[in-house]
C-alpha cells in the first residue's frame, strides 16, 4: 500500500484533467451513502467534529475521515486534518492512504468550478469571492480555469491574508485585475459569479442585490442553523446541489427557507451527477439566477484521490 503525502498530491494535480475526471466520475455509476458528521462536544459553542465519508464505483472503494477543530489556529495547528483510504474494487485490497487535506482543497474548488462550467454565463467577466482561508486561492484558480474572468474581487475581513493571496495570484494571472474589497450592493450587482467559502453563520449579502444572470456558489457552511446566503437569494435562484441527501441533512441555506415555507426540496433542479451526465450548459437563459450548494461528497474525494494514485502509478 502506498502512502501519498501532500507534496505528491501537489505535484500531479491540475484543474483541467481533474475536472474531466470529476465529470466522468459523477456521470458514471457510483454508490455514496450519506456522510456521517459527529459532533465531539455537547457544548453548542464547540464546533469540533469528526466525519466519515464512504463511496465506491466500478474501479475503487474509498473512505475519507477528517477532523474539524475550528479553534486550532489559536494553538498553531490546522483546523482540518484528513486522510483518504483507497481499496481495489476488484478484490478489496488496500491501495493507498492519501493526504486528504490537500485532496479536499483541490476537489472542493474543482467541484465548484465544474458546476459553474454548466451554470455560469459563458461571457462571465467578474468573479466575487468571499473568504481568505486556505481554500480561497484554490477557488479562484479553479474558476479561472472554466471562465475568462477579467476581474476578481476578494471580500475578506483579514487584510493581510487577502493581500497575500492576491499578490500571489497577480503573478500567476497577469491578464486579470485583482482587488481586495468589502461587500456592497454595487459589488454584488456587478458580479457574474459569486463564490462563498467562509465560516460565516449569517448571510454575506442581500438577495435583492443580485442581478439577473448571476451564478452563486456556496461551499463554506455545513450547519443546519447557519447559512452564507439569505432566503431571498434562494427564492430568486434555480438551485442545484452536490448531493441532495447531504445538503438536505446539513445545509441551512436550504433548510432555513424550507422551514420558513418559501422553498421546498422539490424545487431543487438537480444534483452535480445530473449536470455531469448531461455535460452541457444547464441555464435556461442568460437572465437565470443560478445557485450551487455544496457540503462536500465522498465521491469527489474518491475520484480526486484515485486520480492522484493513478497519476503517480503511471510514472
mmCIF file of C-alpha atoms in Angstrom:
data_model
loop_
_atom_site.group_PDB
_atom_site.id
_atom_site.type_symbol
_atom_site.label_atom_id
_atom_site.label_comp_id
_atom_site.label_asym_id
_atom_site.label_seq_id
_atom_site.Cartn_x
_atom_site.Cartn_y
_atom_site.Cartn_z
ATOM 1 C CA UNK A 1 0.000 0.000 0.000
ATOM 2 C CA UNK A 2 1.289 3.444 -0.937
ATOM 3 C CA UNK A 3 1.434 6.410 1.421
ATOM 4 C CA UNK A 4 0.831 9.587 -0.631
ATOM 5 C CA UNK A 5 1.694 12.854 1.078
ATOM 6 C CA UNK A 6 0.699 16.468 0.484
ATOM 7 C CA UNK A 7 3.692 17.246 -1.719
ATOM 8 C CA UNK A 8 2.963 14.284 -4.005
ATOM 9 C CA UNK A 9 -0.659 15.404 -4.393
ATOM 10 C CA UNK A 10 0.537 18.891 -5.332
ATOM 11 C CA UNK A 11 2.991 17.505 -7.893
ATOM 12 C CA UNK A 12 0.360 15.780 -10.048
ATOM 13 C CA UNK A 13 -2.760 17.916 -9.570
ATOM 14 C CA UNK A 14 -4.010 20.197 -12.348
ATOM 15 C CA UNK A 15 -7.516 21.548 -12.858
ATOM 16 C CA UNK A 16 -8.174 20.564 -16.477
ATOM 17 C CA UNK A 17 -7.626 16.798 -16.017
ATOM 18 C CA UNK A 18 -9.170 16.826 -12.533
ATOM 19 C CA UNK A 19 -12.338 18.480 -13.860
ATOM 20 C CA UNK A 20 -12.506 15.848 -16.595
ATOM 21 C CA UNK A 21 -12.099 13.045 -14.035
ATOM 22 C CA UNK A 22 -14.830 14.537 -11.843
ATOM 23 C CA UNK A 23 -17.214 14.942 -14.769
ATOM 24 C CA UNK A 24 -16.720 11.341 -15.837
ATOM 25 C CA UNK A 25 -16.917 10.082 -12.258
ATOM 26 C CA UNK A 26 -20.151 11.893 -11.400
ATOM 27 C CA UNK A 27 -21.686 10.870 -14.712
ATOM 28 C CA UNK A 28 -20.850 7.211 -14.103
ATOM 29 C CA UNK A 29 -22.182 4.542 -11.780
ATOM 30 C CA UNK A 30 -21.267 5.016 -8.117
ATOM 31 C CA UNK A 31 -22.591 4.404 -4.618
ATOM 32 C CA UNK A 32 -22.363 7.102 -1.977
ATOM 33 C CA UNK A 33 -24.052 6.558 1.403
ATOM 34 C CA UNK A 34 -24.872 9.677 3.388
ATOM 35 C CA UNK A 35 -21.800 11.076 5.043
ATOM 36 C CA UNK A 36 -21.674 10.950 8.840
ATOM 37 C CA UNK A 37 -20.565 14.003 10.820
ATOM 38 C CA UNK A 38 -20.177 13.504 14.552
ATOM 39 C CA UNK A 39 -20.060 16.467 16.966
ATOM 40 C CA UNK A 40 -17.345 15.879 19.542
ATOM 41 C CA UNK A 41 -18.806 18.080 22.271
ATOM 42 C CA UNK A 42 -22.313 18.587 23.682
ATOM 43 C CA UNK A 43 -21.477 22.294 24.070
ATOM 44 C CA UNK A 44 -23.267 24.272 21.331
ATOM 45 C CA UNK A 45 -20.384 26.765 21.246
ATOM 46 C CA UNK A 46 -17.903 23.985 20.450
ATOM 47 C CA UNK A 47 -17.913 23.029 16.755
ATOM 48 C CA UNK A 48 -15.240 20.281 16.973
ATOM 49 C CA UNK A 49 -16.285 17.359 14.773
ATOM 50 C CA UNK A 50 -15.223 14.042 13.253
ATOM 51 C CA UNK A 51 -16.595 12.885 9.885
ATOM 52 C CA UNK A 52 -16.548 9.712 7.772
ATOM 53 C CA UNK A 53 -17.369 9.745 4.040
ATOM 54 C CA UNK A 54 -17.579 6.381 2.176
ATOM 55 C CA UNK A 55 -18.062 5.842 -1.575
ATOM 56 C CA UNK A 56 -17.261 3.338 -4.299
ATOM 57 C CA UNK A 57 -17.537 2.923 -8.046
ATOM 58 C CA UNK A 58 -16.535 0.235 -10.554
ATOM 59 C CA UNK A 59 -12.827 0.981 -10.136
ATOM 60 C CA UNK A 60 -12.164 1.768 -6.491
ATOM 61 C CA UNK A 61 -13.549 1.856 -2.953
ATOM 62 C CA UNK A 62 -12.713 4.780 -0.713
ATOM 63 C CA UNK A 63 -13.390 6.387 2.618
ATOM 64 C CA UNK A 64 -12.327 9.806 3.809
ATOM 65 C CA UNK A 65 -12.044 10.524 7.513
ATOM 66 C CA UNK A 66 -11.450 14.022 8.793
ATOM 67 C CA UNK A 67 -11.384 16.054 11.974
ATOM 68 C CA UNK A 68 -12.535 19.666 12.176
ATOM 69 C CA UNK A 69 -11.338 21.790 15.080
ATOM 70 C CA UNK A 70 -12.089 25.441 14.144
ATOM 71 C CA UNK A 71 -10.197 26.898 17.123
ATOM 72 C CA UNK A 72 -6.954 25.112 16.235
ATOM 73 C CA UNK A 73 -5.438 28.247 14.711
ATOM 74 C CA UNK A 74 -5.172 29.673 18.224
ATOM 75 C CA UNK A 75 -2.923 26.697 19.056
ATOM 76 C CA UNK A 76 -0.734 26.880 15.961
ATOM 77 C CA UNK A 77 -2.411 23.891 14.290
ATOM 78 C CA UNK A 78 -4.611 23.389 11.227
ATOM 79 C CA UNK A 79 -8.369 23.399 11.687
ATOM 80 C CA UNK A 80 -8.810 20.340 9.442
ATOM 81 C CA UNK A 81 -6.884 17.060 9.197
ATOM 82 C CA UNK A 82 -7.902 14.393 6.727
ATOM 83 C CA UNK A 83 -6.917 11.099 5.088
ATOM 84 C CA UNK A 84 -8.441 9.158 2.191
ATOM 85 C CA UNK A 85 -8.084 5.372 2.168
ATOM 86 C CA UNK A 86 -8.391 3.635 -1.216
ATOM 87 C CA UNK A 87 -9.132 -0.067 -1.814
ATOM 88 C CA UNK A 88 -9.274 -2.092 -5.012
ATOM 89 C CA UNK A 89 -12.849 -2.600 -6.193
ATOM 90 C CA UNK A 90 -11.993 -5.989 -7.731
ATOM 91 C CA UNK A 91 -10.519 -7.720 -4.691
ATOM 92 C CA UNK A 92 -10.736 -5.162 -1.883
ATOM 93 C CA UNK A 93 -7.026 -4.955 -1.116
ATOM 94 C CA UNK A 94 -5.682 -1.619 0.200
ATOM 95 C CA UNK A 95 -4.116 0.565 -2.495
ATOM 96 C CA UNK A 96 -3.175 3.876 -0.923
ATOM 97 C CA UNK A 97 -3.524 6.251 2.002
ATOM 98 C CA UNK A 98 -3.720 9.742 0.517
ATOM 99 C CA UNK A 99 -3.352 13.110 2.227
ATOM 100 C CA UNK A 100 -6.977 14.180 2.410
ATOM 101 C CA UNK A 101 -6.350 17.777 3.430
ATOM 102 C CA UNK A 102 -4.766 18.647 0.081
ATOM 103 C CA UNK A 103 -7.302 16.476 -1.749
ATOM 104 C CA UNK A 104 -10.117 18.433 -0.075
ATOM 105 C CA UNK A 105 -8.761 21.789 -1.262
ATOM 106 C CA UNK A 106 -8.473 20.581 -4.854
ATOM 107 C CA UNK A 107 -11.711 18.612 -5.088
ATOM 108 C CA UNK A 108 -13.812 21.282 -3.339
ATOM 109 C CA UNK A 109 -12.631 24.024 -5.669
ATOM 110 C CA UNK A 110 -12.843 21.737 -8.718
ATOM 111 C CA UNK A 111 -16.423 20.660 -7.909
ATOM 112 C CA UNK A 112 -17.358 24.322 -7.538
ATOM 113 C CA UNK A 113 -15.781 25.154 -10.895
ATOM 114 C CA UNK A 114 -17.328 22.107 -12.592
ATOM 115 C CA UNK A 115 -20.786 23.252 -11.508
ATOM 116 C CA UNK A 116 -20.004 26.789 -12.676
ATOM 117 C CA UNK A 117 -18.939 25.430 -16.069
ATOM 118 C CA UNK A 118 -22.580 24.373 -16.521
ATOM 119 C CA UNK A 119 -24.317 27.227 -14.677
ATOM 120 C CA UNK A 120 -22.331 30.461 -15.040
ATOM 121 C CA UNK A 121 -22.950 32.605 -18.121
ATOM 122 C CA UNK A 122 -20.451 31.883 -20.879
ATOM 123 C CA UNK A 123 -19.408 35.532 -21.135
ATOM 124 C CA UNK A 124 -18.787 35.922 -17.372
ATOM 125 C CA UNK A 125 -16.127 38.562 -16.688
ATOM 126 C CA UNK A 126 -16.371 39.425 -12.983
ATOM 127 C CA UNK A 127 -15.830 36.970 -10.134
ATOM 128 C CA UNK A 128 -16.506 37.874 -6.492
ATOM 129 C CA UNK A 129 -15.081 35.571 -3.824
ATOM 130 C CA UNK A 130 -15.875 35.738 -0.108
ATOM 131 C CA UNK A 131 -13.216 34.353 2.242
ATOM 132 C CA UNK A 132 -9.442 34.438 2.717
ATOM 133 C CA UNK A 133 -8.849 30.979 4.142
ATOM 134 C CA UNK A 134 -6.722 28.223 2.606
ATOM 135 C CA UNK A 135 -9.450 27.430 0.099
ATOM 136 C CA UNK A 136 -9.686 30.941 -1.380
ATOM 137 C CA UNK A 137 -6.761 30.808 -3.859
ATOM 138 C CA UNK A 138 -7.821 27.322 -4.963
ATOM 139 C CA UNK A 139 -11.333 28.592 -5.635
ATOM 140 C CA UNK A 140 -10.068 31.493 -7.718
ATOM 141 C CA UNK A 141 -7.680 29.326 -9.765
ATOM 142 C CA UNK A 142 -10.392 26.726 -10.367
ATOM 143 C CA UNK A 143 -12.949 29.265 -11.573
ATOM 144 C CA UNK A 144 -10.380 30.983 -13.780
ATOM 145 C CA UNK A 145 -9.917 27.593 -15.458
ATOM 146 C CA UNK A 146 -13.564 27.475 -16.652
ATOM 147 C CA UNK A 147 -14.344 31.124 -17.466
ATOM 148 C CA UNK A 148 -12.318 34.054 -18.826
ATOM 149 C CA UNK A 149 -12.734 36.373 -15.840
ATOM 150 C CA UNK A 150 -11.149 39.783 -16.273
ATOM 151 C CA UNK A 151 -11.685 40.984 -12.698
ATOM 152 C CA UNK A 152 -11.632 39.161 -9.362
ATOM 153 C CA UNK A 153 -12.830 40.888 -6.172
ATOM 154 C CA UNK A 154 -11.868 39.225 -2.887
ATOM 155 C CA UNK A 155 -14.089 40.091 0.078
ATOM 156 C CA UNK A 156 -12.331 39.293 3.338
ATOM 157 C CA UNK A 157 -12.023 40.715 6.843
ATOM 158 C CA UNK A 158 -8.365 39.720 7.211
ATOM 159 C CA UNK A 159 -6.500 42.289 5.107
ATOM 160 C CA UNK A 160 -3.083 40.649 5.491
ATOM 161 C CA UNK A 161 -4.344 37.257 4.313
ATOM 162 C CA UNK A 162 -6.280 38.765 1.438
ATOM 163 C CA UNK A 163 -3.359 40.835 0.166
ATOM 164 C CA UNK A 164 -1.006 37.837 0.387
ATOM 165 C CA UNK A 165 -3.401 35.736 -1.693
ATOM 166 C CA UNK A 166 -3.842 38.463 -4.303
ATOM 167 C CA UNK A 167 -0.116 39.157 -4.570
ATOM 168 C CA UNK A 168 0.453 35.518 -5.492
ATOM 169 C CA UNK A 169 -2.428 35.412 -7.967
ATOM 170 C CA UNK A 170 -1.345 38.612 -9.708
ATOM 171 C CA UNK A 171 1.900 36.868 -10.635
ATOM 172 C CA UNK A 172 0.043 33.839 -11.997
ATOM 173 C CA UNK A 173 -2.706 35.648 -13.938
ATOM 174 C CA UNK A 174 -1.278 38.821 -15.398
ATOM 175 C CA UNK A 175 -4.328 39.374 -17.640
ATOM 176 C CA UNK A 176 -6.702 39.621 -14.676
ATOM 177 C CA UNK A 177 -7.320 42.514 -12.287
ATOM 178 C CA UNK A 178 -7.481 41.627 -8.600
ATOM 179 C CA UNK A 179 -8.796 43.722 -5.732
ATOM 180 C CA UNK A 180 -9.448 43.353 -2.006
ATOM 181 C CA UNK A 181 -12.747 44.981 -1.148
ATOM 182 C CA UNK A 182 -15.822 44.782 1.066
ATOM 183 C CA UNK A 183 -19.359 43.631 0.328
ATOM 184 C CA UNK A 184 -21.737 46.240 -1.041
ATOM 185 C CA UNK A 185 -24.853 46.409 -3.158
ATOM 186 C CA UNK A 186 -22.830 47.736 -6.086
ATOM 187 C CA UNK A 187 -20.280 44.919 -5.859
ATOM 188 C CA UNK A 188 -22.904 42.161 -5.738
ATOM 189 C CA UNK A 189 -24.896 43.736 -8.562
ATOM 190 C CA UNK A 190 -21.775 43.822 -10.764
ATOM 191 C CA UNK A 191 -20.838 40.153 -10.249
ATOM 192 C CA UNK A 192 -21.288 37.449 -12.862
ATOM 193 C CA UNK A 193 -20.259 34.740 -10.386
ATOM 194 C CA UNK A 194 -20.195 34.882 -6.573
ATOM 195 C CA UNK A 195 -18.288 32.236 -4.592
ATOM 196 C CA UNK A 196 -18.713 31.979 -0.827
ATOM 197 C CA UNK A 197 -16.114 29.973 1.085
ATOM 198 C CA UNK A 198 -16.348 31.300 4.632
ATOM 199 C CA UNK A 199 -17.094 30.219 8.160
ATOM 200 C CA UNK A 200 -19.858 32.814 8.443
ATOM 201 C CA UNK A 201 -23.077 31.744 10.124
ATOM 202 C CA UNK A 202 -25.019 34.708 8.714
ATOM 203 C CA UNK A 203 -25.789 35.730 5.107
ATOM 204 C CA UNK A 204 -22.937 37.558 3.402
ATOM 205 C CA UNK A 205 -25.088 39.703 1.091
ATOM 206 C CA UNK A 206 -28.727 40.502 0.356
ATOM 207 C CA UNK A 207 -30.557 38.533 -2.285
ATOM 208 C CA UNK A 208 -32.281 41.667 -3.528
ATOM 209 C CA UNK A 209 -28.872 42.974 -4.676
ATOM 210 C CA UNK A 210 -28.434 40.195 -7.235
ATOM 211 C CA UNK A 211 -28.547 40.993 -10.931
ATOM 212 C CA UNK A 212 -30.294 38.604 -13.365
ATOM 213 C CA UNK A 213 -27.724 36.268 -14.885
ATOM 214 C CA UNK A 214 -25.654 35.840 -11.716
ATOM 215 C CA UNK A 215 -24.366 32.441 -10.597
ATOM 216 C CA UNK A 216 -23.899 31.874 -6.839
ATOM 217 C CA UNK A 217 -21.657 29.196 -5.388
ATOM 218 C CA UNK A 218 -21.938 28.303 -1.679
ATOM 219 C CA UNK A 219 -19.387 25.935 -0.141
ATOM 220 C CA UNK A 220 -18.432 27.273 3.283
ATOM 221 C CA UNK A 221 -21.279 26.162 5.529
ATOM 222 C CA UNK A 222 -22.448 22.695 6.574
ATOM 223 C CA UNK A 223 -24.551 23.581 9.626
ATOM 224 C CA UNK A 224 -28.342 23.286 9.721
ATOM 225 C CA UNK A 225 -28.807 26.586 11.579
ATOM 226 C CA UNK A 226 -26.275 28.661 9.604
ATOM 227 C CA UNK A 227 -26.091 29.983 6.046
ATOM 228 C CA UNK A 228 -23.971 32.067 3.685
ATOM 229 C CA UNK A 229 -26.977 33.455 1.772
ATOM 230 C CA UNK A 230 -30.432 34.677 2.732
ATOM 231 C CA UNK A 231 -33.827 33.224 1.824
ATOM 232 C CA UNK A 232 -34.363 35.861 -0.864
ATOM 233 C CA UNK A 233 -31.327 34.520 -2.731
ATOM 234 C CA UNK A 234 -32.769 31.000 -2.638
ATOM 235 C CA UNK A 235 -36.216 32.222 -3.733
ATOM 236 C CA UNK A 236 -34.738 34.005 -6.762
ATOM 237 C CA UNK A 237 -32.461 31.153 -7.852
ATOM 238 C CA UNK A 238 -32.627 27.927 -9.780
ATOM 239 C CA UNK A 239 -30.956 25.728 -7.161
ATOM 240 C CA UNK A 240 -28.570 22.822 -7.769
ATOM 241 C CA UNK A 241 -26.687 20.788 -5.140
ATOM 242 C CA UNK A 242 -23.739 18.416 -4.997
ATOM 243 C CA UNK A 243 -25.763 15.802 -3.075
ATOM 244 C CA UNK A 244 -29.456 16.127 -2.305
ATOM 245 C CA UNK A 245 -29.221 13.804 0.723
ATOM 246 C CA UNK A 246 -26.240 15.580 2.284
ATOM 247 C CA UNK A 247 -27.439 19.127 1.600
ATOM 248 C CA UNK A 248 -30.946 18.475 2.947
ATOM 249 C CA UNK A 249 -29.373 16.945 6.040
ATOM 250 C CA UNK A 250 -26.823 19.674 6.754
ATOM 251 C CA UNK A 251 -27.193 22.975 4.904
ATOM 252 C CA UNK A 252 -29.043 25.873 6.490
ATOM 253 C CA UNK A 253 -29.039 27.684 3.146
ATOM 254 C CA UNK A 254 -31.903 25.392 2.097
ATOM 255 C CA UNK A 255 -33.186 24.080 5.422
ATOM 256 C CA UNK A 256 -33.993 27.539 6.805
ATOM 257 C CA UNK A 257 -36.031 28.651 3.744
ATOM 258 C CA UNK A 258 -37.779 25.252 3.837
ATOM 259 C CA UNK A 259 -38.699 25.834 7.493
ATOM 260 C CA UNK A 260 -39.988 29.295 6.527
ATOM 261 C CA UNK A 261 -42.213 27.778 3.838
ATOM 262 C CA UNK A 262 -40.607 29.763 0.994
ATOM 263 C CA UNK A 263 -38.731 26.823 -0.595
ATOM 264 C CA UNK A 264 -39.280 23.084 -0.923
ATOM 265 C CA UNK A 265 -36.953 20.157 -1.658
ATOM 266 C CA UNK A 266 -38.901 19.557 -4.879
ATOM 267 C CA UNK A 267 -37.631 22.897 -6.195
ATOM 268 C CA UNK A 268 -34.040 21.608 -6.338
ATOM 269 C CA UNK A 269 -33.296 21.463 -10.059
ATOM 270 C CA UNK A 270 -30.727 18.668 -9.861
ATOM 271 C CA UNK A 271 -27.529 17.272 -8.428
ATOM 272 C CA UNK A 272 -23.985 17.502 -9.735
ATOM 273 C CA UNK A 273 -24.414 13.984 -11.146
ATOM 274 C CA UNK A 274 -27.298 15.248 -13.296
ATOM 275 C CA UNK A 275 -25.226 18.148 -14.620
ATOM 276 C CA UNK A 276 -22.247 15.881 -15.311
ATOM 277 C CA UNK A 277 -24.385 13.290 -17.080
ATOM 278 C CA UNK A 278 -25.877 15.880 -19.437
ATOM 279 C CA UNK A 279 -22.453 17.592 -19.678
ATOM 280 C CA UNK A 280 -23.606 20.790 -21.335
ATOM 281 C CA UNK A 281 -24.758 24.270 -20.183
ATOM 282 C CA UNK A 282 -27.804 23.979 -17.937
ATOM 283 C CA UNK A 283 -29.047 27.563 -17.934
ATOM 284 C CA UNK A 284 -32.490 28.193 -19.381
ATOM 285 C CA UNK A 285 -31.459 31.744 -20.319
ATOM 286 C CA UNK A 286 -28.929 34.484 -19.657
ATOM 287 C CA UNK A 287 -31.257 36.075 -17.082
ATOM 288 C CA UNK A 288 -31.373 32.983 -14.856
ATOM 289 C CA UNK A 289 -30.006 33.383 -11.354
ATOM 290 C CA UNK A 290 -28.438 30.011 -10.621
ATOM 291 C CA UNK A 291 -27.127 28.661 -7.333
ATOM 292 C CA UNK A 292 -24.979 25.669 -6.450
ATOM 293 C CA UNK A 293 -24.818 24.497 -2.836
ATOM 294 C CA UNK A 294 -22.103 22.035 -1.842
ATOM 295 C CA UNK A 295 -21.350 20.456 1.520
ATOM 296 C CA UNK A 296 -18.796 18.012 0.120
ATOM 297 C CA UNK A 297 -19.190 14.466 -1.128
ATOM 298 C CA UNK A 298 -17.339 11.229 -0.639
ATOM 299 C CA UNK A 299 -17.499 10.600 -4.395
ATOM 300 C CA UNK A 300 -15.474 13.731 -5.162
ATOM 301 C CA UNK A 301 -12.867 12.626 -2.600
ATOM 302 C CA UNK A 302 -12.793 9.155 -4.146
ATOM 303 C CA UNK A 303 -12.352 10.487 -7.689
ATOM 304 C CA UNK A 304 -9.682 13.037 -6.762
ATOM 305 C CA UNK A 305 -7.677 10.639 -4.598
ATOM 306 C CA UNK A 306 -7.834 7.907 -7.236
ATOM 307 C CA UNK A 307 -6.757 10.427 -9.894
ATOM 308 C CA UNK A 308 -3.634 11.194 -7.826
ATOM 309 C CA UNK A 309 -2.967 7.494 -7.220
ATOM 310 C CA UNK A 310 -3.241 6.718 -10.941
ATOM 311 C CA UNK A 311 -1.003 9.635 -11.931
ATOM 312 C CA UNK A 312 1.712 8.541 -9.515
ATOM 313 C CA UNK A 313 1.368 4.882 -10.507
ATOM 314 C CA UNK A 314 1.891 5.768 -14.196
ATOM 315 C CA UNK A 315 5.195 7.496 -13.515
#
